[in-house]
XYZ file of C-alpha atoms in Angstrom:
545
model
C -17.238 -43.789 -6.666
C -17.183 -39.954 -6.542
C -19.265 -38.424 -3.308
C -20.461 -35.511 -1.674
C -20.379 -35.714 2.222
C -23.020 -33.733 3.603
C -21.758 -33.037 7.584
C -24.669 -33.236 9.918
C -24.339 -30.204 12.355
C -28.172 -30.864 13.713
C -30.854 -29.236 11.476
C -34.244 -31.106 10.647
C -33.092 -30.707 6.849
C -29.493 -32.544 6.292
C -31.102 -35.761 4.781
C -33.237 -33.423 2.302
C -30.169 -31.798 1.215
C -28.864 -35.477 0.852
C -31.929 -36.751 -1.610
C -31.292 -33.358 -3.436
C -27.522 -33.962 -4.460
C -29.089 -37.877 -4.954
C -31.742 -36.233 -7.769
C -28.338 -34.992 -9.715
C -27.472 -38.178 -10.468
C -24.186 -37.744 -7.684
C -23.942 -40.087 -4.678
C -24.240 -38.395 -1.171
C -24.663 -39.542 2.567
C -24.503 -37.638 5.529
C -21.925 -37.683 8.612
C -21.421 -36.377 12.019
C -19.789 -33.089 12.625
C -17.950 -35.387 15.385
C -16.059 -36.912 12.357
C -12.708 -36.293 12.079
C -10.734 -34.361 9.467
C -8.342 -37.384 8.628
C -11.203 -39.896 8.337
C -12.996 -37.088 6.400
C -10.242 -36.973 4.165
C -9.813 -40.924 3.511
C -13.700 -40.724 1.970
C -12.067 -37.782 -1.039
C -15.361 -36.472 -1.360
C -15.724 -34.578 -4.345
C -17.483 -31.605 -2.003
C -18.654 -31.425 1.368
C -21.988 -29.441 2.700
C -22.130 -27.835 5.819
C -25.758 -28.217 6.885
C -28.154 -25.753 9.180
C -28.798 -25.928 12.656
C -30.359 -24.519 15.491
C -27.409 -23.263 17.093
C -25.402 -19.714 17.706
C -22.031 -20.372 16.274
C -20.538 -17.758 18.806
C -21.865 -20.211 21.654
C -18.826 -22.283 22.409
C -20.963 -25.048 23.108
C -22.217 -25.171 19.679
C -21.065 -28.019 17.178
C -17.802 -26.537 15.639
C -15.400 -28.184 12.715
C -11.480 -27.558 12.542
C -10.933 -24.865 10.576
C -8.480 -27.034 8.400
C -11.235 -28.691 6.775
C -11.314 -24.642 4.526
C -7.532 -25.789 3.625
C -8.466 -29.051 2.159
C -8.901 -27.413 -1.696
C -12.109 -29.677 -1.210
C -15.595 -27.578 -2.413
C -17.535 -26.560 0.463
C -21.356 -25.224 0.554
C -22.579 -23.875 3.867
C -26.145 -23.792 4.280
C -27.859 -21.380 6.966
C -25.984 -22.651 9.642
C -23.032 -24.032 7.639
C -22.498 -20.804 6.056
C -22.074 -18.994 9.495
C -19.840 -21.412 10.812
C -17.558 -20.666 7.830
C -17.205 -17.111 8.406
C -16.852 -17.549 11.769
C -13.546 -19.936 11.048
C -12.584 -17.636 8.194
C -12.787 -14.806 10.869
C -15.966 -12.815 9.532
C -18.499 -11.685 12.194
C -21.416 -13.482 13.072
C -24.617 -11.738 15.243
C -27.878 -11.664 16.324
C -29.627 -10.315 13.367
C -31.663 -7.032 14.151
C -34.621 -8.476 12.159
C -35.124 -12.546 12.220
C -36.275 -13.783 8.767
C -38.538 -16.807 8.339
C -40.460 -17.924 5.040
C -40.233 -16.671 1.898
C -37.713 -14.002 1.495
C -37.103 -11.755 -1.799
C -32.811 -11.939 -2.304
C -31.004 -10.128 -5.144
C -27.930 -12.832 -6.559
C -25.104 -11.836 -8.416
C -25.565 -14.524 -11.447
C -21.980 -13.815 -12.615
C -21.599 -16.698 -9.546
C -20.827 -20.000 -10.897
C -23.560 -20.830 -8.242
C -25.911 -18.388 -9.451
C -25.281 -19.129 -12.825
C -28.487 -18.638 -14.928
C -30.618 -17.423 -11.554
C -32.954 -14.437 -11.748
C -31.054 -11.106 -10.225
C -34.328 -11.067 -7.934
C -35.510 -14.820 -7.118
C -37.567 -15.989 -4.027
C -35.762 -18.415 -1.146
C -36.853 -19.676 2.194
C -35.020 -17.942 4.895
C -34.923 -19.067 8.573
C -32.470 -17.850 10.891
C -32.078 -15.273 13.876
C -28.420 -14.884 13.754
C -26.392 -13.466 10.152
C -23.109 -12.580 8.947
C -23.186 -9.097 9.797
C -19.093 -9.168 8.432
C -17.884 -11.647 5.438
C -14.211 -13.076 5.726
C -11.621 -11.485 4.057
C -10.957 -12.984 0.533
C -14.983 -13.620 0.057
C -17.245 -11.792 -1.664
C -20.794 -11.470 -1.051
C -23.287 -12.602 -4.013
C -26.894 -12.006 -2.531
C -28.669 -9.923 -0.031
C -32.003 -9.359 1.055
C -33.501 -6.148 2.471
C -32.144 -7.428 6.199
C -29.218 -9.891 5.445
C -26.670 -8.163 3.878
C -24.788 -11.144 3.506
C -27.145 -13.970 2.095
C -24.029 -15.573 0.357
C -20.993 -15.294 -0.350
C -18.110 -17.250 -2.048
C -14.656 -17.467 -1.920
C -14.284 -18.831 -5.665
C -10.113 -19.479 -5.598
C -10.796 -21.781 -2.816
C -14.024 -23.037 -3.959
C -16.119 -22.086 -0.702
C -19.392 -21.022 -1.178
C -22.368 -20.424 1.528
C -25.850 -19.455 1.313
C -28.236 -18.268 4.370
C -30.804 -19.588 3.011
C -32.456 -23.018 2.224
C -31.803 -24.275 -1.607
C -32.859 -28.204 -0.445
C -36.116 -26.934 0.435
C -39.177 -26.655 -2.775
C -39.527 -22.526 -1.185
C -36.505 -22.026 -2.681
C -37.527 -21.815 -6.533
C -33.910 -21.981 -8.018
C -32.462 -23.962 -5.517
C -32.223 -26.976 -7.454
C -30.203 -25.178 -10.012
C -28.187 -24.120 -7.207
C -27.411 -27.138 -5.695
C -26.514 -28.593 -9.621
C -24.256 -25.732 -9.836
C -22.635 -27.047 -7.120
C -22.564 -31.007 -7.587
C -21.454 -30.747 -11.008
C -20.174 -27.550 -12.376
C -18.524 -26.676 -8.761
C -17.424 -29.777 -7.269
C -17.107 -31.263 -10.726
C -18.946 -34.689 -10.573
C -20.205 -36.137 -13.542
C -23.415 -36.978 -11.925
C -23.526 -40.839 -13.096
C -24.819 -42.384 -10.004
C -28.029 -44.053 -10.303
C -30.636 -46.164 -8.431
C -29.711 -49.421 -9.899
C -26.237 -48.847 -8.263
C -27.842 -48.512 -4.689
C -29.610 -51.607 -5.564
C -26.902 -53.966 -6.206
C -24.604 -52.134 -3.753
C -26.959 -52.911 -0.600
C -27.711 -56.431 -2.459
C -23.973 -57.303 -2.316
C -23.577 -55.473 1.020
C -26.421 -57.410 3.057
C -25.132 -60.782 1.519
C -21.967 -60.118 2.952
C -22.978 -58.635 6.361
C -25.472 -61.772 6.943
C -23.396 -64.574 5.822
C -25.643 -67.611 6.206
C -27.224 -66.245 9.050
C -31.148 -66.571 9.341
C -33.523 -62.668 9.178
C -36.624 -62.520 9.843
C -38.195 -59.478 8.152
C -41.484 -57.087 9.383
C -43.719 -57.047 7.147
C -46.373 -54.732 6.764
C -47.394 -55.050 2.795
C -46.922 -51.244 2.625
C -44.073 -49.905 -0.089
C -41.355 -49.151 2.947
C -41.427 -52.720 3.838
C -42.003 -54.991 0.512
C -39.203 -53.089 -0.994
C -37.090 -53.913 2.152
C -38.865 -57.654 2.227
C -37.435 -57.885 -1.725
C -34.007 -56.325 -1.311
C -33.430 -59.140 1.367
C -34.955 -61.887 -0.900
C -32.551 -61.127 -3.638
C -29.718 -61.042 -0.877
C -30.131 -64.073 1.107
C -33.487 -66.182 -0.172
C -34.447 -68.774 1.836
C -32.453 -67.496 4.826
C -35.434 -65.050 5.352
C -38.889 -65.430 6.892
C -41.088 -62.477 6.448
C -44.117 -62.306 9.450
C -46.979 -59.914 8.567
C -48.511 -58.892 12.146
C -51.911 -57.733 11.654
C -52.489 -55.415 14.522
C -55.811 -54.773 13.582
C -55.002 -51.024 13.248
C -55.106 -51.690 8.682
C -57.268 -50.292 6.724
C -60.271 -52.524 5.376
C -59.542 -55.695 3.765
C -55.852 -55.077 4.022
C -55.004 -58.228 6.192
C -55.754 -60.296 2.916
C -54.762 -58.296 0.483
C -51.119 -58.452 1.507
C -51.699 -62.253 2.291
C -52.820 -62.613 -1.563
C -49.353 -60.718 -2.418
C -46.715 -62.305 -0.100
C -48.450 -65.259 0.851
C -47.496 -69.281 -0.666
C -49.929 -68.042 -3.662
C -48.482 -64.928 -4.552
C -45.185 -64.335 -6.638
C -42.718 -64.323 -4.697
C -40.693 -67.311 -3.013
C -41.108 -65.807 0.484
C -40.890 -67.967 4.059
C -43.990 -66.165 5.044
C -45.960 -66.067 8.506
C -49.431 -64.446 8.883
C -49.330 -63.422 12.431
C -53.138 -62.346 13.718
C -52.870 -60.051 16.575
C -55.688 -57.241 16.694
C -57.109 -58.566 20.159
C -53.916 -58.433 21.683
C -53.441 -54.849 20.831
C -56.725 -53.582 21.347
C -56.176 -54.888 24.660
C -52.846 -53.056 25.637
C -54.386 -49.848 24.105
C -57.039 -49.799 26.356
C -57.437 -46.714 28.015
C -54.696 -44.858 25.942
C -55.502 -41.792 24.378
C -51.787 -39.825 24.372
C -50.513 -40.359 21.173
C -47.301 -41.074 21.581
C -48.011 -43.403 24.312
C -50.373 -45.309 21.272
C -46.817 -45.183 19.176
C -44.712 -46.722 22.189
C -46.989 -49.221 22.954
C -47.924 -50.441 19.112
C -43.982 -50.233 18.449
C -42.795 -52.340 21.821
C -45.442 -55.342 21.048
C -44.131 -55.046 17.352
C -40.963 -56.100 18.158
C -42.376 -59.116 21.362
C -44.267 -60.787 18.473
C -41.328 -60.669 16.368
C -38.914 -62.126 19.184
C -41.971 -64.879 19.556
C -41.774 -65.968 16.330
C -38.104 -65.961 15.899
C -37.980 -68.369 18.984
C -40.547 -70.695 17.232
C -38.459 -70.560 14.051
C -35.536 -71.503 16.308
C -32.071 -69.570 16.209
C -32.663 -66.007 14.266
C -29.828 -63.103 13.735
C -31.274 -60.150 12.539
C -34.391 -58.181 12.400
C -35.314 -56.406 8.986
C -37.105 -53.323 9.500
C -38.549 -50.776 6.415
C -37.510 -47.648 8.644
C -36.835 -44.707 5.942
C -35.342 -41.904 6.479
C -38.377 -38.848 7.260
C -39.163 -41.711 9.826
C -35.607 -41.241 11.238
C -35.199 -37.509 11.174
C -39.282 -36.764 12.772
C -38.346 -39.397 15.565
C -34.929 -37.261 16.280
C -31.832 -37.802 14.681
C -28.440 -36.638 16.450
C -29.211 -33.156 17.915
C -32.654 -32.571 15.613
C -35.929 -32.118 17.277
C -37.988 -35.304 17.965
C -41.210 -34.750 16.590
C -42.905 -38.090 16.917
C -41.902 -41.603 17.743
C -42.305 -43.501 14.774
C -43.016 -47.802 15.579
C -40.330 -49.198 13.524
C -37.945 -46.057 15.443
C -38.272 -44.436 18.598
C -41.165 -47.322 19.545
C -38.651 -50.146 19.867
C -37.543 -51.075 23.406
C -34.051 -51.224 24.906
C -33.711 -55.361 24.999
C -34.366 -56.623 21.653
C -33.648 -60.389 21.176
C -31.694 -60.245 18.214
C -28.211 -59.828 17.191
C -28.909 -57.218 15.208
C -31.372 -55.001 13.235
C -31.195 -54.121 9.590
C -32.534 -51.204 8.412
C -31.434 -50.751 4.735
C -33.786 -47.938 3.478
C -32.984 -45.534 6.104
C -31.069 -43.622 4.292
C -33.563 -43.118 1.268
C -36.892 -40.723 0.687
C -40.055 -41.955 -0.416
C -39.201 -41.455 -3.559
C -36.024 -42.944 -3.820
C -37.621 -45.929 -1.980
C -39.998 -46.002 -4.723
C -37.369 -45.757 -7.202
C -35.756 -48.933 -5.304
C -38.724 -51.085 -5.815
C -39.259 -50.774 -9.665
C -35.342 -51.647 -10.070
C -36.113 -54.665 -7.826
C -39.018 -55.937 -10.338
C -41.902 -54.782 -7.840
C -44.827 -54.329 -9.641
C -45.797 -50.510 -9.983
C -49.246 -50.846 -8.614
C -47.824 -52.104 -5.248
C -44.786 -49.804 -5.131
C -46.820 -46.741 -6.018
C -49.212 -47.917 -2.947
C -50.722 -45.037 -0.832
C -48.529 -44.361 2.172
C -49.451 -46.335 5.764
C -47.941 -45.469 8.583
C -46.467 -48.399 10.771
C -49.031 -47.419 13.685
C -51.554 -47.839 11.289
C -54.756 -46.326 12.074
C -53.905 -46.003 15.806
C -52.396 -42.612 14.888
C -55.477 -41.968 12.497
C -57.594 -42.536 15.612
C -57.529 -39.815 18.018
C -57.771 -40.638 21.387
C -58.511 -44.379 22.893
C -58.274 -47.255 19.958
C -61.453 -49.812 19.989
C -62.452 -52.121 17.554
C -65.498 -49.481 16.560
C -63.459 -47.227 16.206
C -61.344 -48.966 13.527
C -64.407 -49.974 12.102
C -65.507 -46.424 11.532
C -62.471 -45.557 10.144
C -61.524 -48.072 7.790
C -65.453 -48.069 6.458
C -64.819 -43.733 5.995
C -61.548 -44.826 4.494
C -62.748 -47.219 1.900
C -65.375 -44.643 0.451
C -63.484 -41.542 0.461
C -60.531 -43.584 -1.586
C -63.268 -44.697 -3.590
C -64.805 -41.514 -4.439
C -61.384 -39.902 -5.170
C -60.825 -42.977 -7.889
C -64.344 -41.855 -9.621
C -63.154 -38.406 -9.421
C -60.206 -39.017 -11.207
C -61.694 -41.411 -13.542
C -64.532 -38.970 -14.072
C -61.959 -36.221 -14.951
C -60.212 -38.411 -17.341
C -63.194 -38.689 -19.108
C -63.587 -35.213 -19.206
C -59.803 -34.259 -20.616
C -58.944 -37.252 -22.496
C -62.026 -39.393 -23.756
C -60.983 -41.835 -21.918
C -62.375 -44.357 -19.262
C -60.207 -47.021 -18.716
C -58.610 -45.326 -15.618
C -56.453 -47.977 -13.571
C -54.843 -46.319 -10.667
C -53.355 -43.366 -9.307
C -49.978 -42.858 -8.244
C -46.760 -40.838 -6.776
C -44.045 -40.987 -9.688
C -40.273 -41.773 -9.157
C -39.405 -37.968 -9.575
C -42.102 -37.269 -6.262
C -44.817 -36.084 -8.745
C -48.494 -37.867 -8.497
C -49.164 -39.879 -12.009
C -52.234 -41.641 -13.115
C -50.865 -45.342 -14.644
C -52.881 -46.535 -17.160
C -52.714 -48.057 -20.849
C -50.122 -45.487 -21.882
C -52.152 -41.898 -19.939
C -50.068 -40.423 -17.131
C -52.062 -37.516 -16.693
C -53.524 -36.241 -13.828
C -56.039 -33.423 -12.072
C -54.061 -30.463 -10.990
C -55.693 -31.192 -7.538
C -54.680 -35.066 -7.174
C -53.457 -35.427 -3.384
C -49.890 -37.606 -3.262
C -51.418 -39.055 0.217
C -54.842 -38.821 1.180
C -56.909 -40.706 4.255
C -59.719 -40.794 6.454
C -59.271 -40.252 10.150
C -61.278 -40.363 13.273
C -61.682 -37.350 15.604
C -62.486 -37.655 19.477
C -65.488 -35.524 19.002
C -68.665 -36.439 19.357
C -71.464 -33.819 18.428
C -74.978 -33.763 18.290
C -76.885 -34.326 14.770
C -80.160 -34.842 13.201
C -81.015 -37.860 10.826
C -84.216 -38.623 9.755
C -86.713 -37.436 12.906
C -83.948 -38.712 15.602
C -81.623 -37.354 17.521
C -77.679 -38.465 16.851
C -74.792 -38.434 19.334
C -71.898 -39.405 17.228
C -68.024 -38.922 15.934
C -67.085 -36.662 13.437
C -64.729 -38.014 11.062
C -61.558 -35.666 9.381
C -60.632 -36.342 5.432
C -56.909 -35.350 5.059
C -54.984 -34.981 1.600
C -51.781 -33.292 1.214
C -49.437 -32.374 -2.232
C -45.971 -33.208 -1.666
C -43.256 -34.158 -3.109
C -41.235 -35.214 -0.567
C -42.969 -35.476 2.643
C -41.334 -33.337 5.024
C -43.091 -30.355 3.207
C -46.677 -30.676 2.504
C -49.950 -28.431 1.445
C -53.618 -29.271 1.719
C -54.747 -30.410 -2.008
C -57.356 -28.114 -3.137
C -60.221 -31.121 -3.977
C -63.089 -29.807 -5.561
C -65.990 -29.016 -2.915
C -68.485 -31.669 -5.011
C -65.970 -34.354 -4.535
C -65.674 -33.704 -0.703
C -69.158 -32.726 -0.596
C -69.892 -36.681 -2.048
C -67.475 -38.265 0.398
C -68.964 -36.345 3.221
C -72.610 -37.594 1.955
C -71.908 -41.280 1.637
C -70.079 -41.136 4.681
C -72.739 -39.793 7.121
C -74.967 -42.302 5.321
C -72.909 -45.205 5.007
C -70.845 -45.462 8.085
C -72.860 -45.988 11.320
C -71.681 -44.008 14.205
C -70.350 -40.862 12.302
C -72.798 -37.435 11.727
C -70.024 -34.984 10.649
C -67.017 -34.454 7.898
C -64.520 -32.142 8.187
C -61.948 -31.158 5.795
C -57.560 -30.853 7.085
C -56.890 -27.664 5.748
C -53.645 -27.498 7.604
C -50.127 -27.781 5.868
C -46.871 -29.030 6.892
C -45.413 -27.555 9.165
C -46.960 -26.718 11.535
C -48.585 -29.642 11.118
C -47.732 -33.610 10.454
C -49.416 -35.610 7.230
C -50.601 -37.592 9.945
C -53.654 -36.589 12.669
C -51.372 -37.701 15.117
């Protein structure tokens, strides 16, 4: 099967660039810098992609690759980073740049490029770096430039080595889809063939073999990460696997059953499964918790105690199943990238786990992809479009200490502003189309939000891909009727992504959140203010916490 090896030298990004090859239809996973050149070489990757970092690549402690690896007659792409590291092997000069760049940067290409090919002479990318090639190597020419780069790529075409300072994986970059393309196919020369279904019965065949007859016990949470990892298993090993739903308590209203309705001995599938009812128990060892990663550690280590509890009731149990994916992986800290929070099903799990193993067999995908996944499996759309949960559940949509009013403010604030944004829709489907027979709104396979229903995909330009209610720690002083209040204030978020590791605040009309915030303040006892999340991604997380 013909590759593309991306080599991880640390940045928050190398997965992203992963999922973009993925969307050309050519098959790409990431490795270590720390792998070596001959067991590079057994993989024949059609190209390999040097990937950012945070690093100087004149700092001899930096992560470095033999300089052979430009010898190969393999295509190479360096990316910020990547692209410095291969002038400073080729023996170009690398500096602190007199002026750092960082967002959206103006670069002039030379579109005679085969990477460039069909790219604007002027065309907008997202820059980020402090150090430049001040000096290209000798035998490569430089293709773009920006006012204060003069060297924002450059190629070596006879050897088939290109680099870019810039980001192309990132949506900033407006051509850099076409860019990356360029690269996959008309560079490295891939037909771009590879497809979802071939993930599918790759992992199917892979999992069968790795468990044997062994017995897996699978978390599940009823949210799209973990039925699609609950199915792939089912279609691997059957009746070798007992799924146990743990509701924590932390869901969001009337979620318990509805996932009992789908998994449970009445719903479709032929599933070993175990209802596990725990939301005492964790209010309990949140008490008095209010830092949130703390909340993550704590909902993530008695995750994993039920789970050993119930494997020892089931008797003898080999693995663990987990839905980890892969923005879980990378925001928890992956290799020598940033940690930015602990996710439950990631950094939350403790250093004695009593099981042989866990299996984690989305990790490697995107949302999307996981998505993707799901319909191939035979999921049903309205469950594998479902709005995104995070494991936590609304412990990290809770700021400060978790109680069981709390929840119940939330989920109740929850329920009506996903409500309201239904009637919105509906109500704007009316509007555009005639049409009232709205079903439900979702996030497509290609990352874009879609409305599914009776043969209508369409959609407001404003529809958020994840939207939720959360619950502030602040408590403020209000009027209703002729009384005094003393209560929370409660935060809508919704973002537009297409990806999430990117996101902006969708721009909902102000009658819509003007609605929610109504029925909220008079609906939901113990809440006497709304606010809006205006804030993006980064500097932000989609989540409050």
């Amino acid at each position: 099967m013909e590759k593309i090896i991306v080599l991880d030298f640390g940045g928050q990004y190398n997965q992203l660039i992963a999922r973009r090859i993925r969307e050309c239809n050519v098959y790409c996973e990431v490795r270590s810098y720390k792998t070596p050149l001959e067991e590079l070489k057994e993989l024949s990757p059609g190209g390999i992609i040097f990937t950012g970092g945070p690093n100087s690549v004149y700092d001899e402690s930096s992560p470095h690759y033999d300089p052979a690896i430009l010898e190969l007659g393999i295509p190479i792409l360096g990316i910020c980073y990547g692209s410095q590291l291969i002038a400073y092997m080729g023996g170009g000069k690398v500096e602190t740049a007199p002026v750092s760049e960082y967002g959206h940067t103006e670069i002039s290409v030379d579109n005679s490029s085969k990477l460039f090919a069909g790219v604007p002479e002027k065309t907008v990318v997202w820059m980020s770096h402090t150090d430049y090639i001040s000096k290209a190597p000798e035998g490569f020419r430089v293709t773009a430039k920006s006012p204060v780069c003069p060297v924002a790529a450059m190629e070596d075409e006879d050897r088939k080595i290109y680099a870019v300072q810039f980001h192309p994986e990132v949506m900033h970059t407006r051509e850099g889809m076409k860019m990356l393309r360029h690269f996959a196919i008309d560079i490295c020369g891939c037909r771009g063939d590879w497809r979802m279904d071939s993930f599918v019965e790759k992992s199917i065949a892979d999992l069968r073999a790795k468990i044997g007859d062994g017995r897996v016990l699978c978390a599940l949470s009823g949210g799209v990460d973990s039925s699609v990892a609950a199915v792939l298993l089912s279609k691997a090993v059957g009746k070798q696997l007992t799924c146990v739903f743990v509701d924590h308590g932390l869901l969001r209203k009337n979620e318990g059953d509805e996932v009992e309705e789908v998994f449970g001995p009445k719903g479709p599938y032929e599933l070993n499964f175990v209802r596990v009812n725990a939301a005492e128990r964790y209010y309990e060892k949140l008490k008095g918790v209010e830092e949130p990663e703390r909340k993550r550690k704590i909902i993530g280590e008695e995750f994993i105690r039920i789970f050993e509890e119930e494997a020892k009731k089931l008797g003898a149990v080999d693995y663990l199943v987990q839905g980890t994916i892969y923005p879980d992986v990378i925001e928890s800290g992956l290799g020598d990238s940033a940690v930015i929070k602990s996710h439950h099903n990631v950094g939350g799990l403790p250093s004695v786990v009593d099981f042989k193993e866990i299996i984690e067999p989305l990790r490697m995908l995107f949302k999307d992809e996981v998505r993707r996944a799901g319909l191939q499996l035979g999921i049903p759309a309205e469950l594998v479009y479902r709005q995104p949960f995070p494991g936590p559940g609304l412990g990290v949509r809770i700021v400060g200490e978790v109680t069981a009013e709390k929840v119940r403010i939330v989920q109740d604030a929850d329920a009506i502003y996903r409500e309201e944004i239904a009637k919105a829709v509906r109500e704007w489907q009316d509007r555009h189309m005639g049409r009232s027979d709205l079903e439900y709104a979702v996030t497509g396979p290609d990352g874009k939000v879609e409305l599914r229903r009776h043969g209508q995909d369409e959609l407001p330009p404003w529809m958020p891909a994840q939207y939720f209610a959360a619950l502030t720690n602040m408590r403020s002083v209000g009027v209703m009727g002729d009384f005094r209040t003393y209560d929370y204030a409660v935060a809508l978020r919704a973002v537009i992504t297409s990806d999430f590791m990117t996101a902006e605040c969708a721009d909902i009309p102000f009658s819509v959140l003007q609605k929610v915030m109504n029925r909220i303040v008079n609906e939901v006892k113990g809440v006497n203010r709304v606010f809006y999340d205006l804030t993006s991604k980064p500097p932000g997380t989609i989540e409050l916490e």
